[in-house]
Coordinates of C-alpha atoms and ligand atoms in Angstrom, one line a residue:
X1 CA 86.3 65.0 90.8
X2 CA 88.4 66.1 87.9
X3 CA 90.3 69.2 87.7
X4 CA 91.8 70.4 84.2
X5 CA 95.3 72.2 83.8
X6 CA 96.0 74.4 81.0
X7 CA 99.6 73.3 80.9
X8 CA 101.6 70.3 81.5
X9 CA 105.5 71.4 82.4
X10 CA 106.9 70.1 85.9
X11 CA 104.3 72.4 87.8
X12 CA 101.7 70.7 86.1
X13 CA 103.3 67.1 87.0
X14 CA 103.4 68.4 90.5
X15 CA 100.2 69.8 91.2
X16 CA 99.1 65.8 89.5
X17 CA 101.4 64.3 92.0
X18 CA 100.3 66.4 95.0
X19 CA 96.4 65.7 94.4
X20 CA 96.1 62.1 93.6
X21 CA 96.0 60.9 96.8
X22 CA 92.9 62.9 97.6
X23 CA 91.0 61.0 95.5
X24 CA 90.9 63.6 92.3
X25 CA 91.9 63.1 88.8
X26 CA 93.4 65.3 86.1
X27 CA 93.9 66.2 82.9
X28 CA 95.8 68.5 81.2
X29 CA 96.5 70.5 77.8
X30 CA 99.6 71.3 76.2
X31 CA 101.3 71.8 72.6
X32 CA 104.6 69.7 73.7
X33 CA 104.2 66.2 72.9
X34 CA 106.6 65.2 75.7
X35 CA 105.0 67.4 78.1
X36 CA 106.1 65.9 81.3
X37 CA 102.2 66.2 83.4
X38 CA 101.2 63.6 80.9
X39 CA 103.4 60.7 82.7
X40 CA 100.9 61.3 85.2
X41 CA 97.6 62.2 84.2
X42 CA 95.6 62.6 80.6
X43 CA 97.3 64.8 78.3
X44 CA 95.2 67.0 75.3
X45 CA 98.2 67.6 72.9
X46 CA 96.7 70.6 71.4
X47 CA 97.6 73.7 70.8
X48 CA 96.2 76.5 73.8
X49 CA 94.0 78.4 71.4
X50 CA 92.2 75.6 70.0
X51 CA 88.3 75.2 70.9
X52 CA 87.9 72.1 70.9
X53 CA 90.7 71.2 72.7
X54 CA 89.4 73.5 75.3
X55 CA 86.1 71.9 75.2
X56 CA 87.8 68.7 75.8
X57 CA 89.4 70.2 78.4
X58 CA 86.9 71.3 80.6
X59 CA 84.9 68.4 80.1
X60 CA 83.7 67.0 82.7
X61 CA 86.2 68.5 85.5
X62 CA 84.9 70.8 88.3
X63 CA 87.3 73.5 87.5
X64 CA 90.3 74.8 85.0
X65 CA 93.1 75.8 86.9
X66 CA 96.8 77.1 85.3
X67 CA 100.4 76.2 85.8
X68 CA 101.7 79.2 84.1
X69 CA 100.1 82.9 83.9
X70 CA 100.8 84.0 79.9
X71 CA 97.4 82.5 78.4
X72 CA 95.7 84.5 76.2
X73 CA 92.6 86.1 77.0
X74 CA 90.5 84.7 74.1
X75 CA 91.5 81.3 76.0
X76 CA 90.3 82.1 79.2
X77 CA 87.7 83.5 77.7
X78 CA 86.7 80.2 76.2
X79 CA 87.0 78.1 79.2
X80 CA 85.0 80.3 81.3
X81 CA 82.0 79.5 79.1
X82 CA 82.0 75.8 79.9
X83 CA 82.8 76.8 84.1
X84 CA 84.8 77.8 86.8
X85 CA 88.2 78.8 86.0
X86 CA 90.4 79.6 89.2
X87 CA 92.2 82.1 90.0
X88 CA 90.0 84.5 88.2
X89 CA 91.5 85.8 84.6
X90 CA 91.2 89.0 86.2
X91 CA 94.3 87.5 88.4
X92 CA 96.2 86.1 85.3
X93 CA 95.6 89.8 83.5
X94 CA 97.6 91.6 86.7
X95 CA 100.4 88.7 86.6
X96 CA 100.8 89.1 83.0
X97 CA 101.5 92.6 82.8
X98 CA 104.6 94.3 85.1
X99 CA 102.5 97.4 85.2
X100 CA 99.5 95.9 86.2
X101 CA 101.1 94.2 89.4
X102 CA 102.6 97.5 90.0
X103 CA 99.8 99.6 89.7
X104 CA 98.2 97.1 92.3
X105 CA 101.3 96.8 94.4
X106 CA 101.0 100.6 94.9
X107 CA 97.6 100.7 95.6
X108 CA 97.8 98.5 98.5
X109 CA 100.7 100.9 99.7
X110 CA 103.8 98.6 98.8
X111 CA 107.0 99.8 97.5
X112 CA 108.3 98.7 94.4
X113 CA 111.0 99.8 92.4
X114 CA 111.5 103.0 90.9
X115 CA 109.9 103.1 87.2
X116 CA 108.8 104.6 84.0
X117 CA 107.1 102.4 80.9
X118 CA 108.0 103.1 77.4
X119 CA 106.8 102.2 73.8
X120 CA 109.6 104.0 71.2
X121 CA 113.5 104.4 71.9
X122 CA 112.2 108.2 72.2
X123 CA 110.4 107.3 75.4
X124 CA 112.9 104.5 76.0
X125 CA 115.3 107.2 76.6
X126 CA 113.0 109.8 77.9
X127 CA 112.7 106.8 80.8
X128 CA 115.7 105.8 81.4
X129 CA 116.9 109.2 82.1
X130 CA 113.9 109.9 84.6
X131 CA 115.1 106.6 86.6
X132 CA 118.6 106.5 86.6
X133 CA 121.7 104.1 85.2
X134 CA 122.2 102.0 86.7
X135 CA 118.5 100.2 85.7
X136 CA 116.4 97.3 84.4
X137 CA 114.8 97.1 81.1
X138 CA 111.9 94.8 81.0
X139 CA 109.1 93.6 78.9
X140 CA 105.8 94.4 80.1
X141 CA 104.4 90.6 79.7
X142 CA 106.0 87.0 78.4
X143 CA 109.1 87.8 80.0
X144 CA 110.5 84.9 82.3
X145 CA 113.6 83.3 84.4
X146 CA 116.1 86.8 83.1
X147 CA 114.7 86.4 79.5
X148 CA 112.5 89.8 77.8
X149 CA 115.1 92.1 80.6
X150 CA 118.6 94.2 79.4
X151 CA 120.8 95.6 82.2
X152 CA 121.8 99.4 81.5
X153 CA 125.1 100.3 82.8
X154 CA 125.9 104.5 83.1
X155 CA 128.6 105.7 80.8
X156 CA 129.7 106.2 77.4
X157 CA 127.9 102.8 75.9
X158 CA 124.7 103.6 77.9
X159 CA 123.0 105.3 74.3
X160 CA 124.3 102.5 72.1
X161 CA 122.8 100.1 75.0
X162 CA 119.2 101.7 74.7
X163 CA 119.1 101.5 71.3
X164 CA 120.0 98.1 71.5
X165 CA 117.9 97.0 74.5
X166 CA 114.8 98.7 72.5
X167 CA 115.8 96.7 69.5
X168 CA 116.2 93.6 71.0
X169 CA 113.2 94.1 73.6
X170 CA 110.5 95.2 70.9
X171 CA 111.0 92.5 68.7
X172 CA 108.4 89.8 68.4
X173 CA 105.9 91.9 70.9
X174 CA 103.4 94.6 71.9
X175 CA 106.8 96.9 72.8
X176 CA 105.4 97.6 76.0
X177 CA 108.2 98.0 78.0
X178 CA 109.2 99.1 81.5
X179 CA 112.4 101.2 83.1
X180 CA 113.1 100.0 86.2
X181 CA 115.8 101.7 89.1
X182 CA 118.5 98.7 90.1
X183 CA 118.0 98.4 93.6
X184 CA 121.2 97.6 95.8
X185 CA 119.0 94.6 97.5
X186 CA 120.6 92.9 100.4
X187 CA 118.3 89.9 99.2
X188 CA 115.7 88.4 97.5
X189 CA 112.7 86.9 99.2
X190 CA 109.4 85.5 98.4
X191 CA 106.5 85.1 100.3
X192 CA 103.3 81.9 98.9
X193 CA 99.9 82.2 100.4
X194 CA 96.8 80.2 99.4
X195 CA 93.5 81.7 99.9
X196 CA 90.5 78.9 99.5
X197 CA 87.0 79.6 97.8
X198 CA 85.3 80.5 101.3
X199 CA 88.2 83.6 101.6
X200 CA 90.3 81.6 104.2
X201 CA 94.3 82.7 104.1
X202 CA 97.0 80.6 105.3
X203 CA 100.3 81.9 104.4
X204 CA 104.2 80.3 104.0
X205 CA 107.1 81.0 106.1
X206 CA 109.2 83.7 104.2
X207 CA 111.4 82.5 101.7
X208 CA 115.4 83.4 100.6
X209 CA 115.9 83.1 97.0
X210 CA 119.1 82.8 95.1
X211 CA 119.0 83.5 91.2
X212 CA 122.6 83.5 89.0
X213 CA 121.4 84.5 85.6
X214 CA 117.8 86.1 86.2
X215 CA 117.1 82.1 87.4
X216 CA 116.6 80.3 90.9
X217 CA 119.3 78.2 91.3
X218 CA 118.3 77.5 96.0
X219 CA 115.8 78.9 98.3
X220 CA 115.8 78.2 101.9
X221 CA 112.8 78.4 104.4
X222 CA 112.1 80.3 106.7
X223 CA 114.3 82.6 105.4
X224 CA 117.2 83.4 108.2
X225 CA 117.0 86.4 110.3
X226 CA 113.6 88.0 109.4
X227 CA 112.4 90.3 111.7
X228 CA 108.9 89.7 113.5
X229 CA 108.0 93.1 111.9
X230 CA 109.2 92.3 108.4
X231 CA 107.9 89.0 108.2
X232 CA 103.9 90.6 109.5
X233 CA 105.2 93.2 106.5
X234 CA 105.1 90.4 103.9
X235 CA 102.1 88.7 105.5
X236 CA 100.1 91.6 105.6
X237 CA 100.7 92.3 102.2
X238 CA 100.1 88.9 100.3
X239 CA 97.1 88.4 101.8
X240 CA 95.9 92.0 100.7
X241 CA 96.7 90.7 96.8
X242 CA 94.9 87.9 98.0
X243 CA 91.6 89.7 98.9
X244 CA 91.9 92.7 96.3
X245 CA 91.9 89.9 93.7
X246 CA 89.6 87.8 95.1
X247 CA 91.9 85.2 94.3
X248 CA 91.8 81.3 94.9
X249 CA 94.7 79.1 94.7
X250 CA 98.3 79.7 95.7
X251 CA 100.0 83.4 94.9
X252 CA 103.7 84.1 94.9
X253 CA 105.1 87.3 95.5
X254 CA 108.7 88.0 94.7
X255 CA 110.6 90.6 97.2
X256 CA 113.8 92.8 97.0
X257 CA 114.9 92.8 101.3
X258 CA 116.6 96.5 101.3
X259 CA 117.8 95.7 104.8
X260 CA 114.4 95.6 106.8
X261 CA 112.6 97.3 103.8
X262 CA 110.7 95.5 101.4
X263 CA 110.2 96.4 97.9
X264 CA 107.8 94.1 96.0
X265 CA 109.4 92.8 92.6
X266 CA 106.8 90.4 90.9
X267 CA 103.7 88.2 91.1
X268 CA 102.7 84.7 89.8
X269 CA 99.4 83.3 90.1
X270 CA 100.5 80.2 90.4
X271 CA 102.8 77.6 92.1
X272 CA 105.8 79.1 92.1
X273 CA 109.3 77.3 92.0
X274 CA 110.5 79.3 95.4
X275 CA 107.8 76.9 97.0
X276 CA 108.9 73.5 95.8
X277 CA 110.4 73.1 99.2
X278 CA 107.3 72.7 100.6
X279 CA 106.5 69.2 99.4
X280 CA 109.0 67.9 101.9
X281 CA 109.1 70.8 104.1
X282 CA 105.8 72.0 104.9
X283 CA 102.3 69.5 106.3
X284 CA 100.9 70.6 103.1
X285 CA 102.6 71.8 100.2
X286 CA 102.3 74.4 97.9
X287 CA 100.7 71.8 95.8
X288 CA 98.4 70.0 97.7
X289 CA 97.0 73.9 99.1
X290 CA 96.8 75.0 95.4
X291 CA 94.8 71.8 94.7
X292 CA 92.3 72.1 97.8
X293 CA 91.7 75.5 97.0
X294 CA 91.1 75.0 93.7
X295 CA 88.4 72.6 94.5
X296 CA 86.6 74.2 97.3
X297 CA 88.1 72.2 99.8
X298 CA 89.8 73.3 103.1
X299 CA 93.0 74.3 102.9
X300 CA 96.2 72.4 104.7
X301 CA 98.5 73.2 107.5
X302 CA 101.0 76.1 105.7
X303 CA 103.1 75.4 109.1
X304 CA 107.0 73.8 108.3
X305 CA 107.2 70.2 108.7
X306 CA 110.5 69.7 110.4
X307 CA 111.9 73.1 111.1
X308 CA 113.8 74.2 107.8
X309 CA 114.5 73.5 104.3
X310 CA 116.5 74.6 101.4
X311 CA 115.6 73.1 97.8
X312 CA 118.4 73.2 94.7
X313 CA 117.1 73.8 91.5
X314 CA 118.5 71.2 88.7
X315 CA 119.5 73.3 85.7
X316 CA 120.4 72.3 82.4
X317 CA 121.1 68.6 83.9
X318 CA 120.7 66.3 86.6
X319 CA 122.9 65.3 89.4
X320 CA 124.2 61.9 89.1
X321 CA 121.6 59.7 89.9
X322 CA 123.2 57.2 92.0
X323 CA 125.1 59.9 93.8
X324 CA 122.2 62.0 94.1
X325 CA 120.0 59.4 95.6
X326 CA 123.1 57.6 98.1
X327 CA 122.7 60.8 100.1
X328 CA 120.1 60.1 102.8
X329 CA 117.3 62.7 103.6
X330 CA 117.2 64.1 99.9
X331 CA 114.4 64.3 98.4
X332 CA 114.8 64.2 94.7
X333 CA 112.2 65.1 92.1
X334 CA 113.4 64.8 88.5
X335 CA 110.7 66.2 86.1
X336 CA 111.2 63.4 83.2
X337 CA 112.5 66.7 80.9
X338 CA 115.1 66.3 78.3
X339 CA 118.4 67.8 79.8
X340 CA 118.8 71.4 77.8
X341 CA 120.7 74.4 78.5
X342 CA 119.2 76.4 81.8
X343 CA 116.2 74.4 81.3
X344 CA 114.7 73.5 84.8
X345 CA 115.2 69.3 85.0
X346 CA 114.7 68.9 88.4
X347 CA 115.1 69.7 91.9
X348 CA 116.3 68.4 95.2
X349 CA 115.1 69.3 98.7
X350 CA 116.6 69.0 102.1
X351 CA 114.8 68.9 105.4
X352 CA 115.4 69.1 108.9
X353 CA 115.7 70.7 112.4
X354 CA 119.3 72.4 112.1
X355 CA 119.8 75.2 109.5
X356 CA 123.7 74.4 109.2
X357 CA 123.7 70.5 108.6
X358 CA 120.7 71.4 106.0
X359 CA 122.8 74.0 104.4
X360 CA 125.6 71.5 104.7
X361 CA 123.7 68.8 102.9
X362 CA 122.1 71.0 100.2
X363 CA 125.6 71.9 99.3
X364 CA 126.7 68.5 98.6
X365 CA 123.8 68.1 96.2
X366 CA 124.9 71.0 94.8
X367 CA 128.5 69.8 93.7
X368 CA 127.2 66.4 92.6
X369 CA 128.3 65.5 89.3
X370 CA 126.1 66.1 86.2
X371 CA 124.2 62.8 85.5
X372 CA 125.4 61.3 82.1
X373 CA 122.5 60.1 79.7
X374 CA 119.2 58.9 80.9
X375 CA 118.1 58.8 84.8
Ligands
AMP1 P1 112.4 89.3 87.4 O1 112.1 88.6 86.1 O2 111.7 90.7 87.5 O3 112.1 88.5 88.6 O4 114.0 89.6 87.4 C1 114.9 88.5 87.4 C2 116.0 88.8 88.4 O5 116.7 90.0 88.1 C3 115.5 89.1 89.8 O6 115.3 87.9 90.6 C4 116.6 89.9 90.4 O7 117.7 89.1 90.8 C5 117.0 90.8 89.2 N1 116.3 92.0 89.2 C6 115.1 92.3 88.6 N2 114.7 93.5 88.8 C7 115.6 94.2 89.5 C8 115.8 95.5 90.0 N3 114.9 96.5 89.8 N4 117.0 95.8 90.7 C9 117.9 94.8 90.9 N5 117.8 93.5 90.5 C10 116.7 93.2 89.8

């Protein structure tokens, strides 16, 4: 069986990696010559609107699945013509669009953030006032990793600071933007589920996330001190997305932890980098669940391997590679990217049945040295 990937970034590569050894085969599509899935599977260097790239695509392969959620319509569009495309576009059109997810959020009785949209610096500031300083100016859709969002301070700059978020924002785009209140979080969480073509759920311990800079930079599993109620809170809730969306594959929801209250931030229909723990962490990853689901087969064991993890993003560079790889029980996964400033290059993953000596141990990866040249 052959499964098709619009995309071929390190997610891509991963998903390849994770479903080899069931016996299926891959292809993907992307623009980028050096796109890093195609050290690993068949790779359509093409651009993502191009038919008969997308023919090619689909050729052949049970289904078209997705690493990332920003493809165009008239894409998705096209590849539903020549078969099953999972998740649903309908999933993708919620995941690109802040309001959308929302909209949804709210209808399923979650709390998110407080907000107002806005097209012209009129409404800009019309919003702005309605939520508050301090807040959050975002880009409806394309906005990723801190990039498409302007923090708003109160006082004397805050006019000057519209004008300029609305300049900077509109530029390029739809202008669809959105206000939103900065919440005072305690901390960030996320919560993966996979639900299978037959409707089965099987959901991820809780996740902590660390971002510097609008990016993850470590997330540890099962997030510490989570309470039963908060923890059946985030269940409950994912797999509600799940079923409203009639989804299939792996969903990530991003969370702001108020203290014992959740507000629910973002969604990707996708893999998600807050999961990448669970290659070495979980019986079956992120990955390999995303896979399965993907191609009608019974999903995998969601339960942690070996008691926790905590994964370290590699930004902008690698740790020394004989450094890196002299510390025993980490798992290593460089994505075969050119090194480039906050690009994602790799990650590193540590495993084990004490939270303190994995903390420990992720820390030490974390001070590594950067590597020098080529892995
Ligand atoms: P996002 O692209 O929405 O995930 O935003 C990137 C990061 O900015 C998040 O991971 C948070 O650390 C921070 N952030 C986003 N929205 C808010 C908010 N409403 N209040 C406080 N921090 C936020």
């Amino acid at each position: 069986m052959t499964i098709a990937i619009l995309g071929g970034g390190q997610l891509a590569r991963m998903l390849v990696l994770a479903g080899t050894p069931l016996g299926l085969r891959f292809r993907c599509l992307d623009p980028a010559p050096d796109a890093v899935a195609g050290h690993v599977c068949e790779h359509l260097c093409a651009p993502f609107d191009d038919p008969d790239a997308l023919a090619k695509l689909a050729r052949g392969a049970e289904v078209v699945t997705f690493e990332f959620e920003n493809v165009p319509a008239a894409t998705t569009e096209r590849l539903l013509q020549h078969g099953p495309v999972r998740p649903h576009p309908r999933a993708l059109a919620t995941g690109q669009d802040r309001l959308f997810e929302k909209q949804l959020f709210q209808h399923l009785g979650m709390g998110v953030p407080e907000y107002r949209t806005a097209h012209t610096l009129a409404e800009l500031q019309a919003a702005v006032a309605a939520v508050g300083a301090p807040c959050i100016v975002k880009t409806r859709r394309l906005g990723y990793d801190g990039r498409g969002q302007a923090r708003l301070k109160p006082g004397p700059e805050l006019a000057a600071a519209i004008a300029a978020a609305h300049r900077e924002l509109t530029r390029g785009n739809d202008g669809g933007l959105i206000v939103e209140r900065f919440v005072p979080f305690q901390r960030e969480l996320s919560v993966l589920a996979v639900r299978s073509l037959r409707g089965e759920i099987a959901v991820y311990p809780l996740v902590e996330n660390v971002h510097e800079g609008g990016i993850l930079r470590r997330s540890r599993a099962p997030a510490p001190d989570v309470s039963t109620a908060t923890s059946k809170q985030a269940h409950d809730f994912v797999a509600a997305v799940l079923q409203d969306l009639d989804y299939v594959g792996v969903l990530a929801i991003e969370l702001f932890d108020l203290g014992g209250t959740l507000l629910a931030n973002e969604m990707a229909p996708r893999v998600h980098n807050s999961g990448h723990w669970t290659i070495e962490g979980s019986v079956c990853s992120q990955f390999e669940n995303h896979v399965r689901a993907v191609a009608g087969l019974p999903l995998g064991s969601t339960a942690m391997a070996h008691g926790q993890a905590t994964m370290v993003n590699c930004i902008s560079t690698l740790p020394a590679r004989d450094a890196a790889l002299a510390l025993p029980g980490v798992h290593v996964h460089a994505y075969g990217k050119q090194p480039r400033e906050n690009r994602k290059v790799g990650h590193a993953t540590v495993v084990g049945a004490d939270r303190a000596a994995v903390d420990a141990l992720a820390a030490k990866v974390s001070a590594l040295p950067p590597a020098r040249g080529e892995w």
